[in-house]
Amino acid sequence: MEQKKIIFSGIQPSGELTLGSYIGAIKNWVNLSEEYECYYCIVDMHAITVRQKPAELRKRTLSQIAQYIACGLDPDKNTIFIQSHVPAHAEMAWVLNCYTMFGELSRMTQFKDKASKNAENVNAGLFTYPALMAADILLYQADLVPVGDDQKQHVELTRDIAQRFNSVYGDVFKIPGHYIPKVGARIMSLTEPEAKMSKSDKGSGSCIYLMDKPEDIIRAFKRAVTDSETVVRYNPETKKGISNLMTIYSVATGKSFQDIENEFAGKGYGEFKLAVGESVVELLRPIRERAEDLMKNKDYLTQVYRDGAEKASRTAARTLRKVHKKLGFVER
Ligand code: TRP
């Protein structure tokens, strides 16, 4: 039998999952699970590069697992686990730190951006974050890493690190490629359509969380920033707000941009925004209800993340052992 290709991806539990996380990432993950062997990780170790409140981090990590499952990720077909439960990630990150250059890390735009936003806490973990991400990916010999554009630079650095290591020690790591999904790769903020919808923008109305109540969703869409024209037309250059809403509506209803332009020809933005809001309420309703149910079943969630960690550990240990041997570490 032909070996399935391997996919690895992760989301930080640094904020609640958003409509952007669903459309841009998790929805695509669900479609990949037949064709690929998939590892989906909740990267709590990455999350602590920025200060977190312990009780909230714990709760969000668990609810992220519930939400993954509620979005349709089947734990029997995908390996769902928590990064800190597989110590090989920390061990491999240390090794890779020694094969990652100061200059490379200094050039990472996410580091520069986060360092300027958290000037009081520019810690070493924030700086070496990409080496931990490389460890995540390389431990599983992933072929493909589905990520948004903002993470492309980190995946490219992962390739460089893997190539550097391989050039010294032979073919140890698979060189991963990134995978940017075709539709809705990037859902934008509802209030600033130039910026990506971010889970850390809490309370600004810019972002829809998967667990938001219907009335909050409708309110946010009613307030969404559009433009001074009155025509529903797709043009992501000049009509960023409307185009973002059209993308969302298209994903929620399955309608094409042309269908949507026809449906709202001669109608105002108010009517369009309400329709988008209602479609999102219906899209998220079953996800929210399922996740709420799952959150009541802690034993089941525990089972899922323990099984996931056990499975992930087996694969990760194999790669780590090989790396340690190549480096000249004495076998345990
Ligand atoms: N850095 C990614 C983000 O913030 C999360 C992440 C961590 C990740 N490790 C990963 C994504 C490995 C893909 C593969 O979005």
CSV table of C-alpha atoms and ligand atoms in Angstrom, one decimal:
chain,number,residue,atom,x,y,z
A,1,MET,CA,0.0,0.0,0.0
A,2,GLU,CA,1.2,3.5,-0.8
A,3,GLN,CA,2.2,5.6,2.2
A,4,LYS,CA,-0.1,8.5,2.8
A,5,LYS,CA,1.6,11.9,2.7
A,6,ILE,CA,1.9,13.6,6.1
A,7,ILE,CA,0.3,16.9,7.1
A,8,PHE,CA,1.1,18.9,10.3
A,9,SER,CA,-0.5,22.1,11.5
A,10,GLY,CA,-1.1,23.8,14.7
A,11,ILE,CA,-3.0,26.7,16.3
A,12,GLN,CA,-2.0,28.6,19.4
A,13,PRO,CA,-4.5,28.6,22.3
A,14,SER,CA,-3.7,32.2,22.8
A,15,GLY,CA,-7.3,33.3,22.0
A,16,GLU,CA,-10.6,31.7,21.2
A,17,LEU,CA,-10.9,30.2,17.7
A,18,THR,CA,-12.5,32.6,15.2
A,19,LEU,CA,-14.5,32.4,12.0
A,20,GLY,CA,-11.1,33.1,10.3
A,21,SER,CA,-9.5,30.0,12.0
A,22,TYR,CA,-12.5,27.9,10.8
A,23,ILE,CA,-12.6,29.1,7.2
A,24,GLY,CA,-8.9,29.6,6.7
A,25,ALA,CA,-7.7,26.5,8.5
A,26,ILE,CA,-9.9,23.9,10.3
A,27,LYS,CA,-12.5,23.6,7.5
A,28,ASN,CA,-9.7,22.6,5.1
A,29,TRP,CA,-8.2,20.3,7.6
A,30,VAL,CA,-11.4,18.3,7.7
A,31,ASN,CA,-11.2,17.7,3.9
A,32,LEU,CA,-7.6,16.6,4.1
A,33,SER,CA,-8.1,13.8,6.6
A,34,GLU,CA,-9.0,11.1,4.0
A,35,GLU,CA,-6.1,11.7,1.7
A,36,TYR,CA,-3.4,12.4,4.2
A,37,GLU,CA,-2.1,11.3,7.6
A,38,CYS,CA,-2.8,14.4,9.6
A,39,TYR,CA,-1.4,15.8,12.9
A,40,TYR,CA,-3.2,18.7,14.4
A,41,CYS,CA,-1.5,20.2,17.4
A,42,ILE,CA,-2.6,22.8,20.0
A,43,VAL,CA,0.6,24.7,20.4
A,44,ASP,CA,0.5,25.7,24.0
A,45,MET,CA,4.3,26.1,24.2
A,46,HIS,CA,4.2,28.7,21.5
A,47,ALA,CA,1.4,30.5,23.4
A,48,ILE,CA,3.6,31.2,26.4
A,49,THR,CA,6.0,33.4,24.4
A,50,VAL,CA,3.4,36.0,25.3
A,51,ARG,CA,2.1,36.1,28.9
A,52,GLN,CA,-1.1,34.0,29.4
A,53,LYS,CA,-3.4,33.8,32.4
A,54,PRO,CA,-3.0,30.1,33.5
A,55,ALA,CA,-6.7,29.4,34.1
A,56,GLU,CA,-7.7,30.8,30.8
A,57,LEU,CA,-4.9,29.0,28.9
A,58,ARG,CA,-6.0,25.7,30.4
A,59,LYS,CA,-9.7,26.3,29.6
A,60,ARG,CA,-9.0,27.5,26.0
A,61,THR,CA,-6.7,24.6,25.3
A,62,LEU,CA,-9.5,22.1,26.2
A,63,SER,CA,-12.2,24.1,24.4
A,64,GLN,CA,-10.0,24.2,21.4
A,65,ILE,CA,-10.0,20.4,21.3
A,66,ALA,CA,-13.8,20.4,21.6
A,67,GLN,CA,-14.1,22.9,18.9
A,68,TYR,CA,-11.7,21.0,16.5
A,69,ILE,CA,-14.0,18.0,16.9
A,70,ALA,CA,-17.2,20.1,16.6
A,71,CYS,CA,-15.8,21.5,13.3
A,72,GLY,CA,-15.7,17.9,12.0
A,73,LEU,CA,-12.2,16.8,12.7
A,74,ASP,CA,-12.6,13.1,13.6
A,75,PRO,CA,-10.2,12.0,16.3
A,76,ASP,CA,-10.1,8.5,14.9
A,77,LYS,CA,-8.9,9.8,11.6
A,78,ASN,CA,-6.6,12.6,12.8
A,79,THR,CA,-4.0,12.8,15.5
A,80,ILE,CA,-5.2,15.7,17.7
A,81,PHE,CA,-2.8,16.5,20.6
A,82,ILE,CA,-1.4,19.1,22.9
A,83,GLN,CA,2.2,20.2,22.2
A,84,SER,CA,3.4,20.2,25.8
A,85,HIS,CA,2.3,16.6,26.2
A,86,VAL,CA,4.9,15.4,23.7
A,87,PRO,CA,8.3,16.4,25.3
A,88,ALA,CA,10.1,15.6,22.0
A,89,HIS,CA,9.0,19.0,20.8
A,90,ALA,CA,11.0,20.8,23.4
A,91,GLU,CA,14.0,18.5,23.0
A,92,MET,CA,14.0,18.8,19.2
A,93,ALA,CA,13.6,22.6,19.5
A,94,TRP,CA,16.8,22.8,21.5
A,95,VAL,CA,18.7,20.8,18.8
A,96,LEU,CA,17.3,23.0,16.0
A,97,ASN,CA,18.1,26.1,17.9
A,98,CYS,CA,21.7,25.1,17.4
A,99,TYR,CA,21.1,24.9,13.6
A,100,THR,CA,19.3,28.2,13.3
A,101,MET,CA,21.1,31.5,12.9
A,102,PHE,CA,20.7,34.6,14.9
A,103,GLY,CA,20.4,36.6,11.6
A,104,GLU,CA,17.7,34.4,10.3
A,105,LEU,CA,15.6,34.7,13.4
A,106,SER,CA,16.2,38.5,13.4
A,107,ARG,CA,14.6,38.8,10.0
A,108,MET,CA,11.3,37.1,10.9
A,109,THR,CA,8.5,39.6,10.4
A,110,GLN,CA,6.3,38.1,13.1
A,111,PHE,CA,9.1,38.5,15.6
A,112,LYS,CA,9.6,42.1,14.7
A,113,ASP,CA,5.9,42.7,14.9
A,114,LYS,CA,5.4,40.9,18.2
A,115,ALA,CA,8.5,42.5,19.7
A,116,SER,CA,7.3,45.9,18.9
A,117,LYS,CA,3.8,45.2,20.4
A,118,ASN,CA,5.2,43.6,23.6
A,119,ALA,CA,8.3,45.8,24.1
A,120,GLU,CA,8.2,45.0,27.8
A,121,ASN,CA,8.6,41.2,27.2
A,122,VAL,CA,10.8,40.5,24.3
A,123,ASN,CA,11.9,37.1,25.7
A,124,ALA,CA,14.2,34.6,24.1
A,125,GLY,CA,11.3,32.2,23.5
A,126,LEU,CA,9.6,34.8,21.3
A,127,PHE,CA,12.9,35.1,19.4
A,128,THR,CA,13.4,31.3,18.9
A,129,TYR,CA,9.7,30.6,18.3
A,130,PRO,CA,10.4,29.5,14.7
A,131,ALA,CA,12.9,26.8,15.9
A,132,LEU,CA,10.1,25.3,18.0
A,133,MET,CA,7.8,25.5,15.0
A,134,ALA,CA,10.4,23.8,12.9
A,135,ALA,CA,10.7,21.1,15.5
A,136,ASP,CA,6.9,20.6,15.4
A,137,ILE,CA,7.0,20.1,11.7
A,138,LEU,CA,10.2,18.1,11.2
A,139,LEU,CA,9.5,15.6,14.1
A,140,TYR,CA,6.6,14.2,12.0
A,141,GLN,CA,8.5,14.3,8.7
A,142,ALA,CA,5.6,16.3,7.3
A,143,ASP,CA,5.2,16.7,3.6
A,144,LEU,CA,2.8,19.6,3.8
A,145,VAL,CA,2.1,22.3,6.3
A,146,PRO,CA,-1.3,24.1,5.8
A,147,VAL,CA,-0.8,27.7,7.0
A,148,GLY,CA,-2.0,31.2,6.2
A,149,ASP,CA,0.4,33.6,4.4
A,150,ASP,CA,1.6,35.1,7.7
A,151,GLN,CA,3.3,31.8,8.5
A,152,LYS,CA,4.9,31.2,5.1
A,153,GLN,CA,8.2,32.8,6.3
A,154,HIS,CA,8.3,30.3,9.2
A,155,VAL,CA,7.8,27.3,7.0
A,156,GLU,CA,10.5,28.6,4.6
A,157,LEU,CA,12.9,28.9,7.6
A,158,THR,CA,11.9,25.3,8.6
A,159,ARG,CA,13.0,24.2,5.1
A,160,ASP,CA,16.3,26.0,5.4
A,161,ILE,CA,17.0,24.5,8.9
A,162,ALA,CA,16.1,21.0,7.6
A,163,GLN,CA,18.3,21.5,4.6
A,164,ARG,CA,21.2,22.7,6.7
A,165,PHE,CA,20.9,19.7,9.0
A,166,ASN,CA,20.6,17.3,6.2
A,167,SER,CA,23.6,18.7,4.4
A,168,VAL,CA,25.7,17.8,7.4
A,169,TYR,CA,24.2,14.5,8.5
A,170,GLY,CA,22.5,13.1,5.4
A,171,ASP,CA,18.8,12.6,4.7
A,172,VAL,CA,17.4,13.0,8.2
A,173,PHE,CA,14.4,15.3,7.7
A,174,LYS,CA,11.8,15.4,5.0
A,175,ILE,CA,11.8,18.9,3.4
A,176,PRO,CA,8.2,20.2,3.9
A,177,GLY,CA,6.2,22.4,1.6
A,178,HIS,CA,3.6,24.8,2.7
A,179,TYR,CA,0.0,24.4,1.5
A,180,ILE,CA,-2.2,27.4,1.1
A,181,PRO,CA,-5.8,26.5,0.7
A,182,LYS,CA,-7.6,27.7,-2.4
A,183,VAL,CA,-10.7,29.4,-1.0
A,184,GLY,CA,-10.9,31.8,1.9
A,185,ALA,CA,-7.2,31.5,2.8
A,186,ARG,CA,-7.5,34.8,4.6
A,187,ILE,CA,-10.6,36.1,6.4
A,188,MET,CA,-10.1,39.8,7.3
A,189,SER,CA,-11.2,41.8,10.3
A,190,LEU,CA,-14.8,43.2,10.1
A,191,THR,CA,-13.7,46.6,11.3
A,192,GLU,CA,-10.4,46.9,9.5
A,193,PRO,CA,-10.6,44.9,6.4
A,194,GLU,CA,-6.9,45.5,5.6
A,195,ALA,CA,-5.9,43.3,8.6
A,196,LYS,CA,-6.3,39.6,9.1
A,197,MET,CA,-9.1,38.6,11.5
A,198,SER,CA,-7.2,38.0,14.7
A,199,LYS,CA,-8.2,35.9,17.8
A,200,SER,CA,-6.4,38.4,20.0
A,201,ASP,CA,-8.6,41.4,19.1
A,202,LYS,CA,-11.2,40.6,21.8
A,203,GLY,CA,-14.1,42.9,22.2
A,204,SER,CA,-13.6,45.1,19.2
A,205,GLY,CA,-16.3,43.7,17.0
A,206,SER,CA,-13.6,43.0,14.4
A,207,CYS,CA,-13.7,39.3,15.0
A,208,ILE,CA,-16.3,36.5,15.2
A,209,TYR,CA,-15.6,33.6,17.6
A,210,LEU,CA,-16.9,30.1,16.9
A,211,MET,CA,-18.6,30.2,20.2
A,212,ASP,CA,-20.3,33.6,19.8
A,213,LYS,CA,-24.0,33.9,20.4
A,214,PRO,CA,-26.3,34.6,17.4
A,215,GLU,CA,-27.2,38.1,18.5
A,216,ASP,CA,-23.5,39.1,18.8
A,217,ILE,CA,-22.7,37.7,15.4
A,218,ILE,CA,-25.6,39.7,13.8
A,219,ARG,CA,-24.5,42.8,15.6
A,220,ALA,CA,-20.9,42.5,14.5
A,221,PHE,CA,-22.0,42.0,10.8
A,222,LYS,CA,-24.3,45.0,10.9
A,223,ARG,CA,-21.4,47.1,12.0
A,224,ALA,CA,-18.9,45.7,9.5
A,225,VAL,CA,-16.9,48.3,7.7
A,226,THR,CA,-17.7,48.5,3.9
A,227,ASP,CA,-17.2,51.4,1.5
A,228,SER,CA,-18.9,54.5,0.2
A,229,GLU,CA,-20.4,52.8,-2.9
A,230,THR,CA,-23.6,50.9,-2.7
A,231,VAL,CA,-22.9,47.9,-4.9
A,232,VAL,CA,-22.1,44.4,-3.8
A,233,ARG,CA,-19.3,43.5,-6.2
A,234,TYR,CA,-16.1,41.4,-5.6
A,235,ASN,CA,-12.9,43.4,-5.8
A,236,PRO,CA,-10.4,42.7,-3.1
A,237,GLU,CA,-8.2,45.6,-4.2
A,238,THR,CA,-10.7,48.5,-4.0
A,239,LYS,CA,-13.6,46.9,-2.0
A,240,LYS,CA,-11.9,45.1,0.8
A,241,GLY,CA,-14.7,45.1,3.3
A,242,ILE,CA,-17.4,44.0,0.8
A,243,SER,CA,-15.1,41.4,-0.8
A,244,ASN,CA,-14.4,39.9,2.7
A,245,LEU,CA,-18.1,39.7,3.4
A,246,MET,CA,-18.7,38.1,0.1
A,247,THR,CA,-16.0,35.5,0.8
A,248,ILE,CA,-17.6,34.7,4.1
A,249,TYR,CA,-21.1,34.5,2.6
A,250,SER,CA,-19.8,32.3,-0.2
A,251,VAL,CA,-18.3,29.8,2.2
A,252,ALA,CA,-21.4,29.8,4.5
A,253,THR,CA,-23.9,29.3,1.6
A,254,GLY,CA,-21.9,27.7,-1.2
A,255,LYS,CA,-22.9,30.5,-3.6
A,256,SER,CA,-20.5,31.8,-6.1
A,257,PHE,CA,-19.4,35.5,-6.2
A,258,GLN,CA,-21.5,35.9,-9.4
A,259,ASP,CA,-24.6,34.5,-7.6
A,260,ILE,CA,-24.1,36.8,-4.7
A,261,GLU,CA,-23.7,39.9,-7.0
A,262,ASN,CA,-26.9,39.0,-8.7
A,263,GLU,CA,-28.8,38.3,-5.5
A,264,PHE,CA,-28.0,41.7,-4.1
A,265,ALA,CA,-28.1,43.8,-7.3
A,266,GLY,CA,-29.9,47.0,-6.5
A,267,LYS,CA,-30.1,46.2,-2.8
A,268,GLY,CA,-28.4,48.1,-0.1
A,269,TYR,CA,-25.5,47.1,2.1
A,270,GLY,CA,-27.7,46.8,5.1
A,271,GLU,CA,-29.7,44.0,3.6
A,272,PHE,CA,-26.5,42.3,2.4
A,273,LYS,CA,-24.7,42.5,5.8
A,274,LEU,CA,-27.8,41.1,7.6
A,275,ALA,CA,-27.9,38.1,5.2
A,276,VAL,CA,-24.2,37.5,5.8
A,277,GLY,CA,-24.7,37.6,9.5
A,278,GLU,CA,-27.6,35.2,9.3
A,279,SER,CA,-25.7,32.8,7.1
A,280,VAL,CA,-22.8,32.8,9.6
A,281,VAL,CA,-25.2,32.2,12.5
A,282,GLU,CA,-26.5,29.0,10.7
A,283,LEU,CA,-22.9,27.9,9.8
A,284,LEU,CA,-21.7,28.2,13.4
A,285,ARG,CA,-24.8,27.0,15.2
A,286,PRO,CA,-24.2,23.2,15.0
A,287,ILE,CA,-20.5,23.8,15.8
A,288,ARG,CA,-21.2,25.8,18.9
A,289,GLU,CA,-23.8,23.3,20.1
A,290,ARG,CA,-21.6,20.3,19.5
A,291,ALA,CA,-18.6,22.0,21.2
A,292,GLU,CA,-20.8,23.0,24.2
A,293,ASP,CA,-21.9,19.3,24.6
A,294,LEU,CA,-18.3,18.1,24.3
A,295,MET,CA,-17.1,20.5,26.9
A,296,LYS,CA,-19.5,18.8,29.3
A,297,ASN,CA,-17.8,15.5,28.6
A,298,LYS,CA,-14.3,16.0,30.0
A,299,ASP,CA,-13.5,12.3,30.1
A,300,TYR,CA,-14.0,12.0,26.4
A,301,LEU,CA,-11.8,15.0,25.7
A,302,THR,CA,-9.1,13.7,28.0
A,303,GLN,CA,-9.3,10.4,26.1
A,304,VAL,CA,-8.9,12.2,22.8
A,305,TYR,CA,-5.8,14.2,23.8
A,306,ARG,CA,-4.1,11.3,25.6
A,307,ASP,CA,-4.6,9.0,22.7
A,308,GLY,CA,-3.3,11.8,20.4
A,309,ALA,CA,-0.2,12.4,22.5
A,310,GLU,CA,0.6,8.7,22.6
A,311,LYS,CA,0.4,8.4,18.9
A,312,ALA,CA,2.3,11.6,18.2
A,313,SER,CA,5.0,10.6,20.8
A,314,ARG,CA,5.7,7.3,18.9
A,315,THR,CA,6.3,9.1,15.6
A,316,ALA,CA,8.2,12.0,17.3
A,317,ALA,CA,10.5,9.7,19.3
A,318,ARG,CA,11.6,7.9,16.2
A,319,THR,CA,12.8,11.1,14.6
A,320,LEU,CA,14.3,12.4,17.8
A,321,ARG,CA,16.3,9.2,18.3
A,322,LYS,CA,17.7,9.4,14.8
A,323,VAL,CA,18.7,13.0,15.3
A,324,HIS,CA,20.4,12.3,18.6
A,325,LYS,CA,22.3,9.4,17.1
A,326,LYS,CA,23.5,11.6,14.2
A,327,LEU,CA,24.6,14.3,16.6
A,328,GLY,CA,26.7,11.8,18.5
A,329,PHE,CA,24.6,11.7,21.7
A,330,VAL,CA,25.1,8.4,23.6
A,331,GLU,CA,22.0,6.2,23.2
A,332,ARG,CA,19.7,6.1,26.2
B,1,TRP,N1,3.0,29.7,14.4
B,1,TRP,C1,1.7,29.2,14.0
B,1,TRP,C2,0.7,30.4,14.1
B,1,TRP,O1,0.8,31.2,14.9
B,1,TRP,C3,1.3,28.1,14.9
B,1,TRP,C4,2.1,26.9,14.7
B,1,TRP,C5,3.0,26.4,15.6
B,1,TRP,C6,2.2,26.0,13.6
B,1,TRP,N2,3.7,25.3,15.1
B,1,TRP,C7,3.2,25.0,13.9
B,1,TRP,C8,1.6,26.0,12.3
B,1,TRP,C9,3.5,24.1,13.0
B,1,TRP,C10,1.9,25.0,11.4
B,1,TRP,C11,2.9,24.0,11.8
B,1,TRP,O2,-0.2,30.4,13.4
